[in-house]
Coordinates of C-alpha atoms in Angstrom, one line a residue:
Chain Y
M1 CA 27.6 3.9 -9.7
A2 CA 27.1 6.3 -6.9
D3 CA 27.4 6.0 -3.1
M4 CA 24.7 6.8 -0.6
D5 CA 25.7 10.4 0.0
A6 CA 26.0 11.2 -3.6
S7 CA 22.7 9.6 -4.4
L8 CA 20.9 11.5 -1.6
K9 CA 22.3 14.7 -3.0
E10 CA 21.1 13.8 -6.4
I11 CA 17.6 13.1 -5.1
M12 CA 17.5 16.6 -3.6
Q13 CA 18.0 17.9 -7.2
I14 CA 14.6 16.5 -8.1
D15 CA 12.2 19.4 -8.6
G16 CA 10.3 20.0 -5.4
A17 CA 12.3 17.7 -3.2
I18 CA 12.4 18.8 0.5
G19 CA 14.0 15.8 2.1
A20 CA 15.2 12.3 1.3
A21 CA 16.5 9.3 3.2
L22 CA 17.8 5.8 2.7
A23 CA 16.2 3.6 5.3
D24 CA 16.1 0.1 6.5
Y25 CA 12.6 -1.2 6.7
T26 CA 13.5 -4.1 8.9
S27 CA 14.6 -1.7 11.7
G28 CA 12.9 1.5 10.6
M29 CA 16.3 3.3 10.9
A30 CA 17.5 5.8 8.4
L31 CA 21.0 5.0 7.1
G32 CA 21.3 8.5 5.8
T33 CA 19.1 11.5 5.5
I34 CA 19.3 14.8 3.7
G35 CA 17.2 18.0 3.7
G36 CA 14.2 18.3 5.9
T37 CA 12.4 21.5 6.7
K38 CA 10.1 22.9 9.3
D39 CA 7.4 21.2 7.3
L40 CA 9.0 17.8 7.4
D41 CA 10.6 15.7 10.1
L42 CA 12.8 13.2 8.3
A43 CA 13.4 10.8 11.1
V44 CA 9.7 10.5 11.7
A45 CA 9.1 10.3 8.0
A46 CA 11.6 7.4 7.6
A47 CA 10.1 5.5 10.5
G48 CA 6.5 6.2 9.3
N49 CA 7.2 5.1 5.8
T50 CA 8.9 2.0 7.1
D51 CA 5.6 1.0 8.5
V52 CA 4.0 1.5 5.1
V53 CA 6.5 -0.6 3.3
R54 CA 6.3 -3.3 5.9
A55 CA 2.5 -3.3 5.7
K56 CA 2.6 -3.7 2.0
L57 CA 5.2 -6.5 2.2
R58 CA 3.2 -8.2 4.9
A59 CA 0.1 -7.9 2.7
M60 CA 1.9 -9.3 -0.2
E61 CA 3.3 -12.1 1.8
M62 CA -0.2 -12.9 3.0
L63 CA -1.3 -12.9 -0.6
N64 CA 1.6 -15.0 -1.6
I65 CA 2.5 -12.5 -4.3
K66 CA 6.0 -13.0 -5.6
E67 CA 6.3 -9.8 -7.5
A68 CA 8.2 -6.9 -6.2
I69 CA 7.0 -3.4 -5.3
E70 CA 8.5 -0.9 -7.6
D71 CA 7.4 2.2 -5.7
I72 CA 4.8 3.5 -3.3
L73 CA 3.4 7.0 -3.7
I74 CA 1.5 8.7 -0.8
T75 CA -0.2 11.9 -1.7
L76 CA -0.9 14.4 1.1
D77 CA -2.7 17.7 0.6
T78 CA 0.6 19.5 0.2
Q79 CA 3.3 16.9 -0.2
Y80 CA 4.1 13.7 -2.1
H81 CA 6.0 11.0 -0.4
L82 CA 7.7 8.6 -2.8
I83 CA 9.2 5.3 -1.6
R84 CA 11.3 3.0 -3.7
P85 CA 12.6 -0.3 -2.3
L86 CA 16.1 -1.1 -3.5
T87 CA 16.3 -3.9 -6.1
G88 CA 19.9 -5.0 -5.9
R89 CA 21.0 -7.9 -3.7
A90 CA 23.1 -5.6 -1.5
G91 CA 20.2 -3.3 -1.1
K92 CA 17.8 -5.9 0.3
G93 CA 15.7 -4.5 3.0
L94 CA 16.5 -0.9 2.1
F95 CA 14.4 1.7 0.5
L96 CA 14.9 5.2 -0.8
Y97 CA 12.5 7.8 0.3
V98 CA 11.8 11.4 -0.9
A99 CA 9.3 14.0 0.1
L100 CA 8.3 16.5 -2.5
L101 CA 6.3 19.7 -2.4
K102 CA 3.2 19.0 -4.3
G103 CA 3.0 22.5 -5.9
R104 CA 6.6 22.3 -7.2
A105 CA 7.0 18.6 -8.2
N106 CA 6.5 16.9 -11.5
L107 CA 5.4 13.5 -10.3
A108 CA 6.1 11.5 -13.4
M109 CA 9.5 13.0 -13.7
A110 CA 10.2 12.5 -10.0
R111 CA 9.4 8.8 -10.2
H112 CA 11.6 8.4 -13.3
Q113 CA 14.5 10.2 -11.7
L114 CA 14.2 8.3 -8.5
R115 CA 14.3 5.0 -10.4
Q116 CA 17.5 6.0 -12.1
I117 CA 19.1 7.1 -8.9
E118 CA 18.1 3.9 -7.3
E119 CA 19.5 1.8 -10.2
N120 CA 22.9 3.6 -9.9
L121 CA 23.0 3.4 -6.1
D122 CA 25.8 1.3 -4.7
V123 CA 25.4 0.3 -1.1
Chain D
M1 CA -25.7 11.3 -7.4
S2 CA -23.9 8.1 -7.8
G3 CA -24.5 5.1 -5.5
I4 CA -22.0 2.4 -4.7
D5 CA -22.8 0.3 -7.7
D6 CA -22.6 3.2 -10.1
C7 CA -19.3 4.3 -8.6
L8 CA -17.8 0.9 -9.0
A9 CA -19.1 0.5 -12.6
Q10 CA -17.6 3.9 -13.5
A11 CA -14.3 2.9 -11.9
M12 CA -14.3 -0.3 -14.0
A13 CA -14.9 1.9 -17.1
I14 CA -11.5 3.6 -16.5
N15 CA -9.1 2.6 -19.2
G16 CA -7.1 -0.4 -18.1
A17 CA -9.1 -1.1 -14.9
I18 CA -8.8 -4.7 -13.8
G19 CA -10.7 -4.5 -10.5
A20 CA -12.2 -2.0 -8.2
S21 CA -13.6 -2.0 -4.7
I22 CA -14.7 0.2 -1.8
I23 CA -13.0 -0.9 1.4
D24 CA -13.6 -0.1 5.0
H25 CA -10.0 0.5 6.1
T26 CA -10.7 -0.1 9.8
T27 CA -11.9 -3.6 9.3
G28 CA -10.6 -4.5 5.9
F29 CA -14.2 -5.2 4.7
A30 CA -15.1 -4.6 1.1
V31 CA -18.4 -2.7 1.0
G32 CA -18.5 -3.4 -2.7
A33 CA -16.3 -5.0 -5.3
V34 CA -16.2 -5.6 -9.0
G35 CA -13.8 -7.1 -11.5
R36 CA -10.8 -9.1 -10.4
A37 CA -8.8 -9.0 -7.2
P38 CA -5.0 -9.4 -7.3
T39 CA -5.3 -12.9 -5.8
D40 CA -7.8 -15.7 -5.4
D41 CA -8.5 -14.6 -1.9
P42 CA -10.1 -11.2 -2.3
D43 CA -10.7 -10.9 1.5
A44 CA -6.9 -10.9 2.0
T45 CA -6.6 -8.2 -0.6
W46 CA -9.0 -6.0 1.2
A47 CA -7.4 -6.7 4.5
G48 CA -3.9 -5.9 3.1
T49 CA -5.1 -2.7 1.5
A50 CA -6.7 -1.7 4.7
E51 CA -3.5 -2.2 6.6
I52 CA -1.6 -0.1 4.1
V53 CA -4.1 2.7 4.4
N54 CA -4.0 2.6 8.2
V55 CA -0.3 2.9 8.4
A56 CA -0.1 5.5 5.7
A57 CA -2.9 7.5 7.3
T58 CA -1.3 7.4 10.8
G59 CA 2.3 7.5 9.7
A60 CA 2.7 9.9 6.7
P61 CA 0.9 12.9 8.1
F62 CA 3.1 12.9 11.1
A63 CA 6.1 13.4 8.8
S64 CA 4.5 16.5 7.5
A65 CA 4.4 19.1 10.2
R66 CA 1.9 21.1 8.3
P67 CA -1.5 21.1 10.0
G68 CA -4.2 19.6 7.9
D69 CA -1.9 17.6 5.6
R70 CA -4.1 14.6 5.1
V71 CA -3.4 11.5 3.0
E72 CA -5.3 11.9 -0.3
D73 CA -4.2 8.8 -2.1
I74 CA -1.7 6.0 -2.2
I75 CA -0.3 4.5 -5.4
I76 CA 1.7 1.3 -5.3
T77 CA 3.4 0.2 -8.5
T78 CA 4.1 -3.4 -8.9
L79 CA 5.0 -5.5 -11.9
D80 CA 1.5 -6.4 -12.7
G81 CA 0.0 -2.9 -12.4
Y82 CA -0.8 0.1 -10.4
H83 CA -2.8 -0.2 -7.2
L84 CA -4.6 3.1 -6.5
I85 CA -6.1 3.7 -3.1
Q86 CA -8.1 6.9 -2.9
Q87 CA -9.7 8.2 0.4
V88 CA -13.4 8.6 0.4
H89 CA -14.0 11.7 2.5
T90 CA -17.5 11.3 3.9
V91 CA -18.4 13.9 6.5
F92 CA -19.9 11.2 8.7
D93 CA -17.7 8.5 10.2
S94 CA -17.0 5.9 7.6
R95 CA -13.3 5.3 6.9
L96 CA -13.6 4.1 3.4
V97 CA -11.2 4.0 0.5
L98 CA -11.8 3.4 -3.2
Y99 CA -9.4 0.9 -4.6
L100 CA -8.5 0.5 -8.2
W101 CA -6.2 -2.1 -9.8
L102 CA -5.0 -0.7 -13.1
D103 CA -3.2 -2.5 -15.8
R104 CA 0.3 -1.1 -16.3
A105 CA 0.4 -1.3 -20.0
Q106 CA -3.2 -0.2 -20.8
G107 CA -3.8 2.2 -18.0
N108 CA -2.9 5.9 -17.9
L109 CA -1.9 6.5 -14.3
A110 CA -2.3 10.2 -14.2
M111 CA -5.7 10.1 -15.9
A112 CA -6.9 7.2 -13.8
R113 CA -5.9 9.0 -10.6
R114 CA -7.9 12.1 -11.6
Q115 CA -11.0 10.0 -12.5
L116 CA -10.7 8.0 -9.3
R117 CA -10.6 11.2 -7.2
Q118 CA -13.7 12.5 -8.9
L119 CA -15.5 9.2 -8.3
A120 CA -14.5 9.2 -4.6
D121 CA -15.7 12.8 -4.3
G122 CA -19.0 12.0 -6.1
L123 CA -19.5 9.0 -3.8
A124 CA -18.9 11.1 -0.7
G125 CA -21.0 14.0 -1.8
V126 CA -18.1 16.3 -2.0
P127 CA -18.7 19.1 -4.5
A128 CA -16.4 19.0 -7.4
G129 CA -13.2 20.9 -7.0
S130 CA -13.3 21.0 -3.2
G131 CA -11.9 17.5 -2.7
A132 CA -9.8 18.7 0.2
A133 CA -12.8 20.0 2.2
A134 CA -12.0 18.8 5.7
A135 CA -14.5 16.6 7.4
P136 CA -15.4 18.6 10.5
V137 CA -14.5 17.1 13.8
P138 CA -17.7 16.1 15.7
S139 CA -18.8 19.2 17.6
A140 CA -20.1 17.1 20.4
G141 CA -16.7 16.5 21.9
R142 CA -16.1 18.7 24.9
Chain G
M1 CA -49.6 -9.9 10.8
K2 CA -48.1 -12.8 12.6
T3 CA -45.7 -12.6 15.5
A4 CA -43.5 -15.6 16.3
R5 CA -42.3 -15.7 19.8
T6 CA -39.5 -17.9 21.1
G7 CA -39.6 -18.5 24.8
K8 CA -36.3 -20.0 25.1
A9 CA -32.9 -18.5 24.3
V10 CA -31.6 -19.2 20.8
L11 CA -28.6 -18.1 18.8
P12 CA -29.9 -15.0 16.9
R13 CA -27.7 -15.7 14.0
R14 CA -29.3 -19.1 13.5
T15 CA -32.8 -17.6 13.6
L16 CA -31.7 -14.9 11.1
T17 CA -30.4 -17.5 8.7
Q18 CA -33.7 -19.4 8.9
L19 CA -35.7 -16.2 8.3
A20 CA -33.5 -15.1 5.5
G21 CA -33.7 -18.6 3.9
A22 CA -37.5 -18.4 4.0
G23 CA -37.4 -15.0 2.3
E24 CA -39.2 -13.3 5.2
T25 CA -40.0 -9.6 5.6
G26 CA -40.2 -8.2 9.1
A27 CA -38.2 -7.4 12.2
L28 CA -36.3 -9.8 14.3
H29 CA -36.2 -8.4 17.9
V30 CA -33.2 -9.6 19.8
E31 CA -33.1 -9.3 23.6
G32 CA -30.0 -9.3 25.7
E33 CA -27.0 -7.1 26.1
P34 CA -27.3 -4.9 24.2
G35 CA -29.8 -6.5 21.9
G36 CA -31.5 -4.7 19.0
I37 CA -33.5 -5.3 15.9
V38 CA -32.7 -6.9 12.5
Y39 CA -35.0 -5.8 9.7
L40 CA -35.5 -8.2 6.8
T41 CA -37.0 -7.5 3.4
D42 CA -37.7 -10.5 1.3
G43 CA -35.0 -12.4 3.1
W44 CA -32.4 -9.7 2.7
V45 CA -31.1 -7.7 5.7
S46 CA -32.3 -4.2 5.1
Y47 CA -31.4 -2.5 8.4
V48 CA -30.1 -3.3 11.8
E49 CA -30.2 -1.2 14.9
S50 CA -28.8 -1.6 18.4
P51 CA -28.5 0.6 21.4
A52 CA -24.7 0.0 21.3
S53 CA -24.1 1.6 17.9
P54 CA -25.2 4.9 16.4
G55 CA -27.8 4.6 13.7
V56 CA -27.9 6.4 10.3
G57 CA -29.6 9.5 11.9
E58 CA -27.0 9.8 14.6
L59 CA -24.1 9.3 12.2
L60 CA -25.4 12.0 9.9
T61 CA -26.3 14.5 12.6
T62 CA -23.5 14.1 15.1
S63 CA -20.9 14.5 12.3
G64 CA -22.6 17.7 11.2
R65 CA -23.5 16.2 7.8
L66 CA -27.2 17.0 8.4
P67 CA -28.8 19.5 10.7
G68 CA -30.9 17.8 13.3
Q69 CA -34.1 19.6 12.1
V70 CA -33.6 18.2 8.6
W71 CA -33.4 14.6 9.9
E72 CA -36.4 15.3 12.2
A73 CA -38.5 16.7 9.5
A74 CA -37.8 13.7 7.2
A75 CA -38.5 11.3 10.0
A76 CA -41.8 13.0 10.8
S77 CA -42.9 13.1 7.2
G78 CA -44.1 9.6 7.3
D79 CA -42.3 8.9 4.0
E80 CA -39.3 6.6 3.7
V81 CA -36.6 8.7 5.3
G82 CA -33.6 7.7 3.3
P83 CA -35.0 8.1 -0.3
L84 CA -36.7 11.3 0.9
L85 CA -33.5 12.9 2.0
V86 CA -31.8 12.0 -1.3
A87 CA -34.8 13.2 -3.3
Q88 CA -34.7 16.5 -1.4
G89 CA -31.1 16.9 -2.2
H90 CA -29.8 16.7 1.4
L91 CA -27.7 13.6 0.8
T92 CA -26.3 11.9 -2.2
Q93 CA -27.3 8.3 -3.0
G94 CA -23.7 7.3 -2.3
E95 CA -23.6 8.8 1.1
L96 CA -26.9 7.3 2.0
E97 CA -25.8 3.8 0.9
L98 CA -22.4 4.0 2.6
C99 CA -23.9 5.3 5.8
T100 CA -26.6 2.7 5.9
L101 CA -24.3 -0.2 5.1
G102 CA -21.9 1.0 7.8
A103 CA -24.7 1.2 10.3
I104 CA -26.0 -2.2 9.4
Y105 CA -22.7 -4.0 9.9
D106 CA -22.0 -2.0 12.9
A107 CA -25.2 -2.7 14.7
A108 CA -25.3 -6.3 13.6
F109 CA -22.0 -6.9 15.4
F110 CA -23.8 -6.1 18.7
V111 CA -27.2 -7.6 17.9
L112 CA -26.0 -10.9 16.5
S113 CA -23.7 -11.8 19.4
P114 CA -22.7 -15.4 19.7
A115 CA -24.6 -15.8 23.0
P116 CA -28.0 -17.4 23.1
V117 CA -30.8 -14.9 23.8
R118 CA -34.5 -14.6 23.4
V119 CA -35.8 -13.4 20.1
R120 CA -39.1 -12.4 18.6
F121 CA -40.0 -12.0 14.9
G122 CA -42.6 -9.4 14.0
A123 CA -43.6 -10.3 10.4
G124 CA -44.2 -7.4 8.1
E125 CA -42.6 -4.7 10.3
R126 CA -40.5 -2.3 8.3
H127 CA -37.9 0.3 9.2
P128 CA -38.8 3.9 8.4
L129 CA -35.5 4.5 6.7
G130 CA -36.9 2.7 3.7
P131 CA -35.2 0.6 1.1
V132 CA -31.5 1.5 0.8
C133 CA -29.3 -1.6 0.9
Q134 CA -29.8 -5.3 0.8
V135 CA -27.2 -7.4 2.7
D136 CA -27.0 -11.2 2.4
A137 CA -27.4 -12.7 5.9
G138 CA -24.6 -15.2 5.2
V139 CA -22.2 -12.6 4.1
L140 CA -23.1 -10.5 7.2
G141 CA -22.5 -13.4 9.5
R142 CA -19.1 -14.2 8.1
E143 CA -18.0 -10.6 8.3
L144 CA -19.1 -10.5 12.0
T145 CA -17.0 -13.6 12.7
R146 CA -14.0 -11.9 11.1
R147 CA -14.6 -8.7 13.1
R148 CA -14.6 -10.6 16.3
R149 CA -11.3 -12.1 15.4
L150 CA -9.9 -8.7 14.6
L151 CA -10.9 -7.5 18.1
D152 CA -9.1 -10.4 19.7
D153 CA -6.1 -9.9 17.5
A154 CA -5.9 -6.3 18.7
H155 CA -6.2 -7.2 22.4
P156 CA -7.4 -10.7 23.5
S157 CA -9.5 -9.6 26.4
S158 CA -13.0 -8.1 26.6
D159 CA -12.2 -6.0 29.7
V160 CA -12.8 -2.7 27.9
D161 CA -15.8 -3.8 25.9
T162 CA -18.5 -3.0 28.5
G163 CA -18.2 -1.1 31.8
P164 CA -16.8 2.4 32.4
L165 CA -13.4 3.2 31.1
V166 CA -10.6 5.4 32.3
A167 CA -7.5 6.7 30.6
V168 CA -4.3 5.9 32.5
P169 CA -3.0 9.0 34.3
R170 CA 0.6 8.4 33.2
A171 CA 1.7 7.6 29.7
P172 CA 3.3 4.2 29.7
V173 CA 6.0 5.3 27.2
P174 CA 7.7 8.6 26.7
R175 CA 6.5 9.1 23.2
L176 CA 3.1 8.1 21.7
V177 CA 1.6 8.1 18.3
L178 CA -2.2 8.3 18.4
S179 CA -4.7 8.4 15.6
G180 CA -7.3 11.1 15.7
A181 CA -10.0 8.6 16.6
Q182 CA -7.9 7.3 19.4
W183 CA -7.3 10.7 20.8
E184 CA -11.0 11.5 20.8
L185 CA -11.6 8.4 22.8
I186 CA -8.8 9.0 25.3
V187 CA -10.0 12.6 26.2
H188 CA -13.5 11.3 26.8
C189 CA -12.5 8.2 28.9
D190 CA -13.5 9.8 32.2
G191 CA -14.1 6.8 34.4
Q192 CA -17.8 6.8 33.7
R193 CA -18.3 6.4 30.0
S194 CA -18.4 3.0 28.4
A195 CA -17.4 2.0 24.9
T196 CA -21.0 2.5 23.8
D197 CA -21.3 5.9 25.4
L198 CA -18.1 7.0 23.7
A199 CA -19.2 5.8 20.3
R200 CA -22.4 7.7 20.6
L201 CA -20.7 10.8 22.0
V202 CA -18.2 11.1 19.1
G203 CA -20.7 9.9 16.5
R204 CA -18.4 7.0 15.4
A205 CA -19.3 3.4 14.7
G206 CA -19.6 1.2 17.8
Y207 CA -17.4 -1.5 16.4
T208 CA -14.5 0.7 15.4
T209 CA -14.7 2.4 18.7
L210 CA -14.4 -1.0 20.4
L211 CA -11.5 -1.8 18.1
E212 CA -9.7 1.4 18.9
L213 CA -10.3 0.9 22.6
R214 CA -8.9 -2.6 22.5
R215 CA -5.8 -1.2 20.8
L216 CA -5.6 1.5 23.4
A217 CA -5.9 -1.2 26.1
A218 CA -3.2 -3.2 24.5
A219 CA -1.0 -0.2 24.5
G220 CA -1.7 0.3 28.2
L221 CA -3.4 3.7 27.7
V222 CA -7.0 2.8 28.6
T223 CA -8.3 0.4 31.3
A224 CA -11.6 -0.5 32.8
A225 CA -12.4 2.0 35.5
P226 CA -11.7 0.5 38.9
P227 CA -15.0 -0.4 40.7
D228 CA -14.7 2.3 43.4
E229 CA -14.3 5.2 41.1
P230 CA -17.5 6.2 39.3
Q231 CA -19.7 6.9 42.3
A232 CA -17.9 10.2 42.9
A233 CA -20.2 12.0 40.6
A234 CA -23.1 9.6 40.6
P235 CA -25.6 9.5 43.4
P236 CA -25.4 5.8 44.3
G237 CA -29.1 5.3 44.9
T238 CA -30.4 6.4 41.5
G239 CA -31.4 3.5 39.3
K240 CA -30.1 5.4 36.3
P241 CA -26.3 5.9 36.6
P242 CA -24.9 9.1 35.2
E243 CA -26.0 9.3 31.6
P244 CA -22.9 10.8 30.0
K245 CA -24.8 11.6 26.9
A246 CA -26.6 14.3 28.8
G247 CA -23.4 16.1 29.4
T248 CA -22.7 16.5 25.7
A249 CA -23.3 19.5 23.6
A250 CA -26.8 20.2 22.6
G251 CA -26.1 19.0 19.2
T252 CA -25.8 15.4 20.3
E253 CA -29.0 15.2 22.3
K254 CA -31.2 16.9 19.7
P255 CA -30.6 14.6 16.8
A256 CA -30.9 11.6 19.0
E257 CA -34.5 12.5 19.7
P258 CA -36.1 12.1 16.2
K259 CA -34.9 8.5 16.4
A260 CA -37.7 7.8 18.7
G261 CA -40.1 8.5 15.9
A262 CA -38.0 7.4 13.0
T263 CA -36.5 4.3 14.5
P264 CA -38.8 2.7 17.0
G265 CA -36.1 0.2 17.9
P266 CA -33.5 1.2 20.3
T267 CA -35.4 3.9 22.1
A268 CA -38.9 2.5 22.3
K269 CA -39.1 -1.2 21.8
P270 CA -36.3 -3.2 23.4
S271 CA -36.4 -1.0 26.5
P272 CA -35.0 -3.6 28.9
P273 CA -31.5 -3.5 27.6
V274 CA -31.1 0.2 27.9
P275 CA -31.5 0.8 31.6
R276 CA -29.8 -2.5 32.4
R277 CA -26.8 -1.8 30.3
A278 CA -24.9 0.4 32.7
T279 CA -25.6 -1.6 35.8
N280 CA -24.9 -4.9 34.4
S281 CA -21.8 -3.9 32.5
R282 CA -19.4 -4.3 35.3
R283 CA -20.7 -7.7 36.1
A284 CA -20.2 -8.6 32.5
V285 CA -16.6 -7.6 32.8
A286 CA -16.0 -9.7 35.9
A287 CA -17.7 -12.6 34.4
G288 CA -15.8 -12.4 31.1
G289 CA -13.4 -15.3 31.3
G290 CA -9.9 -14.1 32.0
G291 CA -11.1 -10.5 32.0
R292 CA -9.6 -9.7 35.4
T293 CA -6.2 -11.1 34.7
N294 CA -5.9 -9.2 31.5
Q295 CA -7.2 -6.1 33.1
T296 CA -4.2 -6.2 35.5
E297 CA -2.0 -6.9 32.6
A298 CA -3.3 -3.8 30.7
R299 CA -2.8 -1.6 33.7
L300 CA 0.7 -2.8 34.3
P301 CA 2.6 -0.6 31.9
R302 CA 1.4 2.6 33.6
R303 CA 3.2 1.6 36.8
T304 CA 6.4 0.4 35.3
P305 CA 7.7 3.8 34.3
G306 CA 6.5 5.4 37.6
Q307 CA 9.8 5.6 39.4
Q308 CA 8.6 8.2 41.8
P309 CA 6.9 6.9 44.9
S310 CA 3.6 8.5 43.7
G311 CA 3.4 5.7 41.2
P312 CA -0.1 5.1 40.1
D313 CA -1.4 8.5 41.4
P314 CA 0.6 11.1 39.6
P315 CA 0.0 14.7 40.2
P316 CA -2.1 16.5 37.7
A317 CA 0.9 18.7 36.9
F318 CA 2.2 15.7 35.0
R319 CA 0.5 16.9 31.9
D320 CA 2.5 20.1 31.8
E321 CA 5.6 18.1 31.6
L322 CA 4.7 16.8 28.2
D323 CA 6.8 18.0 25.4
E324 CA 5.0 20.9 23.9
A325 CA 6.4 20.2 20.5
L326 CA 5.0 16.7 20.7
L327 CA 1.6 18.0 21.5
T328 CA 1.8 20.3 18.5
R329 CA 2.8 17.4 16.4
I330 CA 0.0 15.3 17.7
R331 CA -2.4 18.1 17.0
S332 CA -1.3 18.6 13.5
G333 CA -1.4 14.8 13.0
L334 CA -4.9 14.8 14.2
E335 CA -6.0 17.6 12.0
A336 CA -4.4 15.7 9.2
L337 CA -6.9 12.9 9.7

């Protein structure tokens, strides 16, 4: 098990990672952030992706779908934004978020690594 | 080359495809749909998809400070499959996405994503390989 | 060729359902504000046009997808314009279908309004665009109902639907996030242009323009222009109020022209709605139930942050105070769309 800071550091080890956050989608606030460059505003990113997660949850509620979202991937021209809601009871309402440079990231690997980090995260 | 029906038929031919549709993401209206929708109420599916696209399209690009970083696609992984949402970049105002529901066990996500991109480009008349060609802003505005 | 005329006002949607049920082919001319024409082919809706929404030609030319001359030439050829453009390689079949479908649903929203109006059916009339799409009248009707509900969900008042619009001079909140489409509208909300004018100017669908404007109204960014404002630039006596379209780049006016030949509808036939549109629009706003109260409501936010005595009339210098970084961000966000 790893705490938030250790987990965020680990996320930054993923190839192509330029920033990561643990955010609360009920409030849109980031509990912790790491990285960020001139190409990425993490606070804005966390808030923006909160909206995406909320929209998806709202849509699923509307559809009465019980199943959980595993992850959401948004592809921009130059970046990937990967969002992964926490599954544990303690992590309810939280999601991990990482932005990756498209040219340097291995998407399949990144998804896999993020899943492992999420599984080990203790909040 | 390909019209709406051809495009949807080809999307359904992708390995593991369960359902496909073309959705107007401003209104949540399905311009065309084939196969199954994730629920008994397809309209709600389209509306939900539209909402996700809208927030992603207005939210995510702001996180990237690079000019011209547009949302290309959104992939949502759930227990029952992958939900792929690909922008259709028509030059004229349309605000459409191509949506594909892909079986998780049978589908090949990377392959399906490529194929869907090609279909979306073919539909929008974007020459192959220049999928990122920006839709010009209407010149009339001044 | 028979022409059925209805002297008294009817619900256009009901008439359309009857015509569709009977498998008719022809054009249903709908009067009123803004009115328009619904084309039927064997009971299927094959095209709809309205002065309130850009048609296929306008969508293709204002966006720069087709040069005006190409559209004009196709329209003048006497052939079916849509299939011809595809055959000549100017458009893909997908583009033509998507554009036409979009235009149909968009125009139908305005033509098939829930108010009773006078209608006339010209049997056998066909649209020069040719066969592109077939839409079921029932599906169309249901979608329109849903779109009306979406509008009300965004902002439950029609105060920005007709009349001239103005962007509030002072942002109601310190930080805003706008979509590209919203920004385009705000910069062109000059106190004279209406929702329809704006849609045509930027070459975007009339309904989506309306939806964005309602959202902007809900956010307190756009309001109906106060009645005393527009005459500044407009000679009050002229029957034709300032036609904002005339002020646009040549590119907009040009492509609009061939429509006269290609689509007899909005420009030639239902002439009454066009001139009346601008003059009546303000009245429509006032008449719209609850319109006035909501208008005040929408304008409220711009005053609340105004702590300076200058309140509703901020100096133009205000713009310079905006965070430059924010503007840059907005611009890149816009480009991103």
